[in-house]
Amino acid sequence: MGAKSADTPRFDVAQFVNDNCVALCTLLVIVALSFTSAGNPELVGLLSVVLCVSVLTKRSMKLDLWVFIPLILFIVFSIVSSFLAYGLLTRGHVCVQAVLSVIFLAIASMDSREARLTQQMVVAWTVLVSAIGIVLFVGNAFTGEIFRMKWPLTSPNAQGIFLALAWFALQGLKDNDKMSSILKRGEPLILTAFALTLSLGSFGSFVIGAIAMLLYSKRGRSWGTVGADAAVMIVKLVIGVGTGMYLYLAPSWGDLPAFNVVTIVYLIALVAFWPTLEAFLRAHMRITAPFAILGPVAAVVAMLIRGSAPATFLERLAMIQNGIGYLSVNPLFGVGPFQWRPLNMMDGDLYFNTWHIHNTLLHTAVELGIIAALMLIVVVVRFFVKRRNPEQRGSFIAFIAHNMMDPSFFFSVVPGFLMVTACSPRERGICLCGWKMKLLVGACTAFSIALLACTFMGV
């Protein structure tokens, strides 16, 4: 017994932290950003500094300048726009968005093993978020309060696309290790929480991304195989999303939220037997294919629950039309951060009671200038130029589709999570090592510290 125990390898916590310092700091940043909504520049600035310092421990990186430089220029134009509008350097989303360039640096410094670990850890965080959010929803239902799920992002729409991206990231995990296999049991939790957001914009973006994922997976495969994958996927989505819809509707049926306890037990069973369920669906396509018809039915139910969806859609179209009118005010540097709303308040009947035009590119062009918006377009184009697996492409397309009608880009955890899960490190970039890498990361660290200092001093 003693000899056997001596031969058993022990988990060395200190060595694990040392080997995965950047991955752990990246996880810390994603978790912290989940609670910052679209603000708290002081905390985000501090996170940027911590992550920069962790990257300094690395010896090399492969950096895609076609992404990194546009991100830096986007921040520069944000600073200039802030200064012209307020005489301050950090008014607006400067610090909150600057963390994205640091996250990209961190990804570029990781090897494939550390990148995979980071992806697994951030997906595990979304599974935990989903589980806690479901418990909070059920608890509120017993007190008679029924709200769209928005914990911890504070916005149901941002929460919806965040969980949608988590689902795509989960599909991209390979089953060749125990951690990924365990995480995939969390799929029904993510889908249930996703349904509880009742974010139709996220639902629509999710569908667009899922279709794109299936089409990209067609390469080298038959349509029959793709069709079978689609049928299994739709049935799983109906089960997971349908569970969330039932959780939302049950308290309103005779004021019996106790039914939600039964649903929770059912959800726990789904988590336990999810791999078995998927294997059954694949082995019995004659049963699975007809049930896939329930997908459109679930979509109709979601629209009926959100009866205000058509009016909301028309309002956003009007908002976009209103925003276009401000592009000519200052095309180069924009009207300034947070300036669209005061201007919109003077539009009389066209006031929309929101700080953001619900189109990220248009909002960026109006407040920060057209060049800042072009920098984001360069990043988007670069993504499609590079090789990506179907899950990554589906995730990115869902994110882009959502930002055409909602400003989820300004919730830094959403694009940050996308970078970690849908960007491939060490692909198509310049290799930096030694003093060159230290100089670049050191400069980014100094820049992050300067931004943080300006934020605290109100400069």
XYZ file of N, CA and C in Angstrom, residues 209-308:
300
model
N -26.122 31.691 -36.410
C -24.814 31.092 -36.151
C -24.842 29.583 -36.266
N -25.916 28.947 -35.777
C -26.024 27.485 -35.839
C -26.110 27.009 -37.288
N -26.880 27.720 -38.111
C -26.980 27.363 -39.532
C -25.619 27.500 -40.201
N -24.911 28.603 -39.890
C -23.574 28.802 -40.458
C -22.631 27.686 -40.022
N -22.701 27.291 -38.777
C -21.856 26.205 -38.266
C -22.099 24.916 -39.036
N -23.358 24.598 -39.276
C -23.689 23.373 -40.014
C -23.199 23.448 -41.456
N -23.356 24.611 -42.086
C -22.920 24.756 -43.477
C -21.401 24.650 -43.599
N -20.677 25.255 -42.651
C -19.222 25.151 -42.680
C -18.757 23.721 -42.415
N -19.553 22.968 -41.657
C -19.170 21.579 -41.358
C -19.406 20.663 -42.540
N -20.042 21.168 -43.612
C -20.355 20.348 -44.781
C -19.100 19.922 -45.530
N -18.048 20.677 -45.432
C -16.835 20.403 -46.216
C -16.323 18.991 -45.964
N -16.273 18.206 -47.045
C -15.772 16.842 -46.944
C -16.775 15.854 -46.385
N -18.022 16.284 -46.192
C -19.037 15.383 -45.653
C -20.271 15.411 -46.537
N -21.094 14.374 -46.425
C -22.317 14.301 -47.219
C -23.416 15.131 -46.570
N -24.405 15.513 -47.379
C -25.542 16.257 -46.847
C -26.340 15.420 -45.866
N -26.344 14.101 -46.073
C -27.053 13.224 -45.150
C -26.461 13.283 -43.752
N -25.135 13.311 -43.673
C -24.459 13.394 -42.372
C -24.747 14.736 -41.700
N -24.688 15.810 -42.505
C -24.976 17.138 -41.973
C -26.423 17.211 -41.504
N -27.335 16.609 -42.294
C -28.745 16.603 -41.913
C -28.989 15.865 -40.607
N -28.272 14.748 -40.422
C -28.403 13.994 -39.170
C -27.905 14.822 -37.991
N -26.772 15.520 -38.190
C -26.262 16.406 -37.129
C -27.264 17.505 -36.803
N -27.885 18.056 -37.857
C -28.862 19.128 -37.658
C -30.069 18.621 -36.869
N -30.544 17.421 -37.196
C -31.713 16.874 -36.501
C -31.414 16.645 -35.022
N -30.251 16.068 -34.731
C -29.870 15.833 -33.334
C -29.731 17.163 -32.602
N -29.101 18.133 -33.242
C -28.907 19.442 -32.623
C -30.247 20.105 -32.315
N -31.185 20.056 -33.266
C -32.480 20.710 -33.067
C -33.247 20.069 -31.919
N -33.234 18.739 -31.858
C -33.959 18.059 -30.777
C -33.348 18.414 -29.425
N -32.019 18.470 -29.343
C -31.375 18.855 -28.075
C -31.716 20.296 -27.706
N -31.755 21.164 -28.708
C -32.111 22.549 -28.450
C -33.552 22.669 -27.953
N -34.449 21.902 -28.576
C -35.848 21.933 -28.157
C -35.981 21.466 -26.709
N -35.245 20.421 -26.355
C -35.320 19.901 -24.984
C -34.775 20.923 -23.987
N -33.589 21.471 -24.287
C -32.972 22.417 -23.361
C -33.715 23.733 -23.279
N -33.993 24.346 -24.439
C -34.701 25.627 -24.460
C -36.131 25.448 -23.964
N -36.761 24.319 -24.333
C -38.121 24.056 -23.864
C -38.197 23.961 -22.347
N -37.170 23.401 -21.735
C -37.128 23.337 -20.268
C -37.111 24.732 -19.666
N -36.325 25.625 -20.266
C -36.275 27.002 -19.789
C -37.605 27.712 -19.956
N -38.278 27.491 -21.094
C -39.582 28.119 -21.323
C -40.606 27.629 -20.301
N -40.557 26.340 -19.984
C -41.492 25.809 -18.991
C -41.219 26.422 -17.620
N -39.931 26.570 -17.269
C -39.591 27.204 -16.005
C -40.153 28.622 -15.930
N -40.127 29.309 -17.073
C -40.608 30.688 -17.099
C -42.137 30.749 -17.014
N -42.821 29.816 -17.680
C -44.277 29.881 -17.761
C -44.987 29.237 -16.572
N -44.369 28.216 -15.950
C -45.044 27.446 -14.902
C -45.584 28.298 -13.759
N -44.844 29.287 -13.248
C -45.385 30.077 -12.129
C -46.657 30.843 -12.475
N -46.847 31.163 -13.768
C -48.034 31.929 -14.156
C -49.252 31.043 -14.382
N -49.068 29.720 -14.368
C -50.190 28.802 -14.555
C -50.783 28.443 -13.192
N -51.750 29.218 -12.763
C -52.377 28.923 -11.479
C -51.495 29.265 -10.292
N -50.476 30.093 -10.513
C -49.595 30.500 -9.414
C -49.047 29.287 -8.668
N -48.458 28.364 -9.432
C -47.924 27.139 -8.834
C -46.435 27.004 -9.167
N -45.604 27.868 -8.605
C -44.169 27.774 -8.886
C -43.554 26.490 -8.378
N -44.286 25.728 -7.512
C -43.743 24.456 -7.035
C -43.478 23.501 -8.196
N -44.185 23.698 -9.309
C -43.928 22.869 -10.481
C -42.474 23.022 -10.932
N -41.890 24.179 -10.634
C -40.503 24.416 -11.040
C -39.538 23.487 -10.312
N -39.912 23.055 -9.107
C -39.064 22.110 -8.376
C -38.979 20.797 -9.142
N -40.134 20.357 -9.664
C -40.146 19.134 -10.483
C -39.277 19.333 -11.727
N -39.377 20.520 -12.320
C -38.578 20.804 -13.514
C -37.091 20.799 -13.194
N -36.717 21.297 -12.017
C -35.316 21.289 -11.617
C -34.801 19.857 -11.492
N -35.618 18.989 -10.907
C -35.246 17.573 -10.794
C -35.067 16.976 -12.184
N -35.981 17.318 -13.078
C -35.883 16.860 -14.472
C -34.604 17.378 -15.127
N -34.263 18.648 -14.848
C -33.061 19.242 -15.420
C -31.808 18.537 -14.909
N -31.799 18.187 -13.623
C -30.662 17.448 -13.063
C -30.509 16.093 -13.757
N -31.655 15.454 -14.048
C -31.622 14.175 -14.763
C -31.064 14.366 -16.176
N -31.433 15.471 -16.819
C -30.897 15.750 -18.150
C -29.375 15.863 -18.119
N -28.861 16.573 -17.116
C -27.413 16.728 -16.990
C -26.743 15.367 -16.816
N -27.349 14.520 -15.993
C -26.758 13.208 -15.705
C -26.763 12.301 -16.934
N -27.829 12.372 -17.739
C -27.990 11.421 -18.848
C -27.860 12.076 -20.216
N -27.310 13.285 -20.282
C -27.207 13.994 -21.555
C -26.400 13.229 -22.612
N -25.226 12.670 -22.288
C -24.504 11.892 -23.307
C -25.297 10.680 -23.786
N -26.009 10.039 -22.865
C -26.832 8.888 -23.242
C -27.955 9.314 -24.175
N -28.560 10.463 -23.881
C -29.626 10.984 -24.732
C -29.118 11.267 -26.134
N -27.952 11.900 -26.228
C -27.408 12.206 -27.559
C -27.100 10.929 -28.327
N -26.529 9.949 -27.642
C -26.242 8.670 -28.303
C -27.537 8.015 -28.798
N -28.606 8.092 -28.007
C -29.898 7.530 -28.406
C -30.435 8.246 -29.642
N -30.354 9.569 -29.658
C -30.867 10.335 -30.793
C -30.118 9.983 -32.075
N -28.817 9.796 -31.980
C -28.033 9.456 -33.162
C -28.288 8.023 -33.629
N -28.602 7.155 -32.695
C -28.827 5.753 -33.053
C -30.239 5.501 -33.575
N -31.151 6.450 -33.353
C -32.558 6.258 -33.753
C -33.030 7.481 -34.540
N -32.453 7.658 -35.719
C -32.766 8.824 -36.527
C -34.220 8.836 -36.995
N -34.862 7.680 -37.078
C -36.268 7.654 -37.502
C -37.166 8.316 -36.453
N -36.699 8.338 -35.225
C -37.428 9.038 -34.165
C -36.966 10.485 -34.082
N -35.673 10.688 -34.220
C -35.090 12.022 -34.057
C -35.551 12.992 -35.132
N -35.524 12.554 -36.404
C -35.846 13.455 -37.513
C -37.246 14.066 -37.396
N -38.307 13.280 -37.130
C -39.638 13.901 -36.996
C -39.714 14.898 -35.841
N -39.025 14.611 -34.738
C -39.071 15.501 -33.588
C -38.355 16.826 -33.866
N -37.491 16.845 -34.888
C -36.800 18.087 -35.228
C -37.773 19.160 -35.699
N -38.973 18.744 -36.105
C -39.994 19.706 -36.535
C -40.401 20.615 -35.377
N -40.166 20.167 -34.144
C -40.543 20.957 -32.970
C -39.706 22.230 -32.834
N -38.602 22.294 -33.588
C -37.756 23.490 -33.519
C -38.516 24.767 -33.847
N -39.165 24.852 -35.020
C -39.953 26.059 -35.331
C -41.072 26.309 -34.329
N -41.654 25.229 -33.769
C -42.713 25.390 -32.777
C -42.175 26.117 -31.541
N -40.979 25.712 -31.101
C -40.363 26.373 -29.947
C -40.087 27.842 -30.240
N -39.694 28.140 -31.489
C -39.440 29.537 -31.866
C -40.718 30.365 -31.798
N -41.831 29.788 -32.248
C -43.112 30.499 -32.202
C -43.533 30.753 -30.757
N -43.340 29.753 -29.879
C -43.687 29.912 -28.464
C -42.884 31.052 -27.851
N -41.587 31.118 -28.181
C -40.742 32.192 -27.644
C -41.249 33.563 -28.078
N -41.679 33.682 -29.326
C -42.193 34.960 -29.819
C -43.506 35.317 -29.142
N -44.336 34.306 -28.856
C -45.605 34.577 -28.186
C -45.385 35.046 -26.750
N -44.361 34.464 -26.091
C -44.061 34.893 -24.725
C -43.644 36.359 -24.720
N -42.804 36.745 -25.681
C -42.395 38.149 -25.821
C -43.318 38.834 -26.822
N -44.526 39.153 -26.407
C -45.498 39.763 -27.312
C -45.077 41.118 -27.833
N -44.152 41.767 -27.131
C -43.701 43.098 -27.546
C -42.585 43.042 -28.579
